[in-house]
Coordinates of C-alpha atoms in Angstrom, one line a residue:
X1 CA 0.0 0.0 0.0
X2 CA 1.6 3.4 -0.9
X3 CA 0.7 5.1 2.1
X4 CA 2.1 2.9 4.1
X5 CA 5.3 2.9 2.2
X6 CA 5.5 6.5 2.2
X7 CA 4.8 6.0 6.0
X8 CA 8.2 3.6 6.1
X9 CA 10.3 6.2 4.3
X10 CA 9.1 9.4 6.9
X11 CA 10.1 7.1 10.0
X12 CA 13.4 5.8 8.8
X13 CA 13.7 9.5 7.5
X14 CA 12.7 11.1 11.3
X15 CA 14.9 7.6 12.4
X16 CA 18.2 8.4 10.5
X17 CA 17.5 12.4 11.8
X18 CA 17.4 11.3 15.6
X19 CA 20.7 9.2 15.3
X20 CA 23.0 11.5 13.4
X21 CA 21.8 15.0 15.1
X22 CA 22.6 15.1 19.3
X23 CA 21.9 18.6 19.4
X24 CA 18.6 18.5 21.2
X25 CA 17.4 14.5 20.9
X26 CA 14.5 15.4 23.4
X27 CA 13.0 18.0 20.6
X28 CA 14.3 15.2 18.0
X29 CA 11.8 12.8 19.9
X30 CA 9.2 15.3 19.8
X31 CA 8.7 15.9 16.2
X32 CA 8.7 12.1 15.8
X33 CA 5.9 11.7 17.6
X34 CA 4.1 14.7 15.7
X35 CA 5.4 13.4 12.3
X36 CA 3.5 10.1 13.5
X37 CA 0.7 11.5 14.3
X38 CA 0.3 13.4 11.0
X39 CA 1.0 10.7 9.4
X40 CA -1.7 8.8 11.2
X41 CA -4.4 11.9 10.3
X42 CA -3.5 10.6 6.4
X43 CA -3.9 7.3 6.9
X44 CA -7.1 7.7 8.5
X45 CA -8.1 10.2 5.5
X46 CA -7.5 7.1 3.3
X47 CA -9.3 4.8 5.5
X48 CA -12.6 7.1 5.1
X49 CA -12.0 7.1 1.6
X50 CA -12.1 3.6 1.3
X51 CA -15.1 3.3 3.5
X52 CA -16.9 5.8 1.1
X53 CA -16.0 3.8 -2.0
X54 CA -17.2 0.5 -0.1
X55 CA -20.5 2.0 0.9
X56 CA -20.9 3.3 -2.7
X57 CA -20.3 0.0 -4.3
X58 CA -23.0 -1.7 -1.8
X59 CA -25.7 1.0 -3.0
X60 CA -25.0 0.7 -6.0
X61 CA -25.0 -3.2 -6.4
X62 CA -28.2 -2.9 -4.3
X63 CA -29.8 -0.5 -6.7
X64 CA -28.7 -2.9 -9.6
X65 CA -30.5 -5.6 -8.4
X66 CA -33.5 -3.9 -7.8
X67 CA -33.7 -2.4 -11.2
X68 CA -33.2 -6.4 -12.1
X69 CA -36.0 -7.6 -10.2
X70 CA -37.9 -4.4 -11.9
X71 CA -37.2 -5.9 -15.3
X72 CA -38.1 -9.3 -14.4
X73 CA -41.6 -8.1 -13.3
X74 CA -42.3 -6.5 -16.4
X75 CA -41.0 -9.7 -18.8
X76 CA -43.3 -10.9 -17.0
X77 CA -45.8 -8.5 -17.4
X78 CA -45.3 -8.6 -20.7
X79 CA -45.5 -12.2 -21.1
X80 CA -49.0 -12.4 -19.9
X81 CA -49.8 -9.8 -22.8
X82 CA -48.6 -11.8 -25.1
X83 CA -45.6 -9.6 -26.0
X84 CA -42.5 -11.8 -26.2
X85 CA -40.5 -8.9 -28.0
X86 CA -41.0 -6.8 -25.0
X87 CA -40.6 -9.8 -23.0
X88 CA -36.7 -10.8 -24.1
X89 CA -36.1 -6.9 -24.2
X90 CA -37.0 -6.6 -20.5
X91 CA -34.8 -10.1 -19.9
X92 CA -31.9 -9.1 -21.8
X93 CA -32.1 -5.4 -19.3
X94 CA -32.7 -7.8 -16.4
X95 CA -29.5 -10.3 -17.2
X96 CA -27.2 -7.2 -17.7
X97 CA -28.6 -5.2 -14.3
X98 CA -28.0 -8.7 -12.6
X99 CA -24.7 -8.8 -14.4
X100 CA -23.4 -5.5 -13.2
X101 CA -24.9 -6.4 -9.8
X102 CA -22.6 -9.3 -9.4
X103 CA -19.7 -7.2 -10.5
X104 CA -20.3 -4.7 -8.0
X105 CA -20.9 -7.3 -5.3
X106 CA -17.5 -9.0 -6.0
X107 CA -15.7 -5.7 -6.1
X108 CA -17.6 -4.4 -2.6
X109 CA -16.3 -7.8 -1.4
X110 CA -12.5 -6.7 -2.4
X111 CA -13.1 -2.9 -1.4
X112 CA -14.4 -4.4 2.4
X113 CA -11.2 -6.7 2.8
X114 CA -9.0 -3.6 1.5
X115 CA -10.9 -1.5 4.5
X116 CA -10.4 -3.9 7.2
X117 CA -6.7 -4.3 6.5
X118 CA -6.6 -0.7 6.6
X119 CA -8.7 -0.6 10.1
X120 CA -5.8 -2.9 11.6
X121 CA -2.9 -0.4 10.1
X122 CA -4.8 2.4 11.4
X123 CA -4.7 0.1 14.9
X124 CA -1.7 -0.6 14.8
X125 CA -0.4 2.7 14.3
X126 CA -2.4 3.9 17.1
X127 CA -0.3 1.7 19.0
X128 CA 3.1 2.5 18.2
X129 CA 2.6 6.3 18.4
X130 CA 1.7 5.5 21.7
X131 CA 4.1 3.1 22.6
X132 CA 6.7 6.3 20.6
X133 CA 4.7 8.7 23.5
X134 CA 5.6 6.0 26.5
X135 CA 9.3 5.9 25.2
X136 CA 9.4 9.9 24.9
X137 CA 8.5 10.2 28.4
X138 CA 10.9 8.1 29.9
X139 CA 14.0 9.3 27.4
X140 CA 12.6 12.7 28.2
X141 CA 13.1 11.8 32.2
X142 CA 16.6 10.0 31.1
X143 CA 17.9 12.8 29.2
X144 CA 16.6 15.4 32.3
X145 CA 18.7 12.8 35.1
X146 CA 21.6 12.5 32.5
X147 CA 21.6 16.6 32.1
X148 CA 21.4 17.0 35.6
X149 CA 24.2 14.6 36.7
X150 CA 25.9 16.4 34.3
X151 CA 25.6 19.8 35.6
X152 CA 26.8 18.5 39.1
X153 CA 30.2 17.0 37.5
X154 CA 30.7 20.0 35.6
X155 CA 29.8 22.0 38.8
X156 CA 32.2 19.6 40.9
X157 CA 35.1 20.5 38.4
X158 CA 34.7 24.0 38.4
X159 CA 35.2 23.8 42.1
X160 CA 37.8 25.1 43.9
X161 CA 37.9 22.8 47.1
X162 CA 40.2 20.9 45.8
X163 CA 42.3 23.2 45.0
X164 CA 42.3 25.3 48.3
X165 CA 42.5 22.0 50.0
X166 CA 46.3 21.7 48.5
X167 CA 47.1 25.1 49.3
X168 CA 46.2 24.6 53.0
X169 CA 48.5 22.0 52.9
X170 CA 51.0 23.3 51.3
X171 CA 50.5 26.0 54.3
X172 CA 50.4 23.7 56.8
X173 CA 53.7 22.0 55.8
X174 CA 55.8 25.1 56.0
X175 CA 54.3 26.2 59.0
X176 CA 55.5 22.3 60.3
X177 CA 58.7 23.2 58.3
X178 CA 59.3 26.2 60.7
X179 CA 58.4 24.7 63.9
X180 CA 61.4 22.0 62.9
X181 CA 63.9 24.1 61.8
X182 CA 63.3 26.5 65.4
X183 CA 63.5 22.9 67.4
X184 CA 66.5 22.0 65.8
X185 CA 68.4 25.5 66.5
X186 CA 67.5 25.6 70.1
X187 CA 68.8 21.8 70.3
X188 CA 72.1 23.1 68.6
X189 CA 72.3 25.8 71.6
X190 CA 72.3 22.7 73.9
X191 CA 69.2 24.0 75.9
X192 CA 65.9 23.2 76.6
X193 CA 63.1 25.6 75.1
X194 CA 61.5 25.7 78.5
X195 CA 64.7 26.8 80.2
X196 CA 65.3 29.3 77.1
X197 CA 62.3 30.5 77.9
X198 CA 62.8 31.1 81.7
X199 CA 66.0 32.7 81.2
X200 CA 64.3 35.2 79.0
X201 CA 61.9 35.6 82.4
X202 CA 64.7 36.1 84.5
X203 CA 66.3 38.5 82.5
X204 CA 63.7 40.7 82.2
X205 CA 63.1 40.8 85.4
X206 CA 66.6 42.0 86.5
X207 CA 66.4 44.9 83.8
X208 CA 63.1 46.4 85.7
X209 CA 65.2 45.7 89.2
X210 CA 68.1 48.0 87.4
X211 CA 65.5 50.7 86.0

């Protein structure tokens, strides 16, 4: 059916689209769903059609067979006159009314299998685009988590804890650096930072006594 191949081609069209393009998929996944759907509005135009034509044909083999029955009466009618002329006139216009009657019967019986295969397309259709509407959702939700966890790394990287982490290190290792070199000289003096540091008392002490 030619709507349905042109339906193939716009899918692996939107298909080929959403793979090669990363730009925004979540719009990508969007306008698959629409293209779907308008694809779907087509389909069901050409399922009305059909349904037309297949209500037509039924009329119209109903009508046929009625205008047969019509001619059969009057062959008949005309047979009780006595009119065999008008008789096999009205025979030969019944035979080709029942003729065209059959015709249209056996095309209405083609046009109704055409329309139920279409009914099931149109079905099944319905489901994909929604099953295409489930999948949105939840690559929608993906794609929000994914963007998200994203921003945090990129966040995290930016950061500068790291960064002032080391340098308070670094700070602190000098600082240790000093205390170690000071311990070391007042070992080389021989004396005991404590004593230094009541010496220094002592000292200061005598210079107010002088004063």
């Amino acid at each position: 059916m030619k709507w349905l191949n042109q339906f193939t081609l716009v899918m692996r069209s939107n298909l080929t689209t959403l793979r090669e393009s990363v730009e925004n998929p979540e719009r990508l996944l969007h306008q698959l769903v629409i293209d779907m759907e308008q694809e779907l509005d087509s389909v069901r135009a050409s399922v009305a059609e059909a349904v037309a034509d297949e209500i037509q044909m039924r009329k119209r083999a109903a009508r046929d067979r009625d205008e047969a029955e019509s001619w059969m009466q009057r062959a008949a009618t005309a047979m009780k006159r006595g009119d065999e002329a008008i008789a096999k006139s009205a025979l030969q216009q019944k035979l080709s009314a029942t003729a065209r009657a059959d015709r249209l019967a056996e095309e209405h019986a083609k046009q109704q299998a055409e329309v139920a295969k279409l009914q099931d397309a149109v079905h099944d259709l319905e489901d994909k685009i929604r099953q295409a509407k489930q999948k949105r959702t939840l690559l929608s939700a993906r794609l929000s988590r994914a963007n998200s966890t994203q921003k945090i790394h990129t966040a995290l990287d930016r950061s500068h804890a790291d960064s002032a982490f080391a340098q308070f290190n670094r700070l602190e290792d000098k600082v240790d650096r000093q205390e170690a070199l000071t311990e070391a000289w007042e070992r080389m003096d021989g004396k005991d930072p404590d004593a230094r540091e009541l010496e220094r008392q002592f000292e200061a002490a005598e210079r107010e006594q002088r004063l």
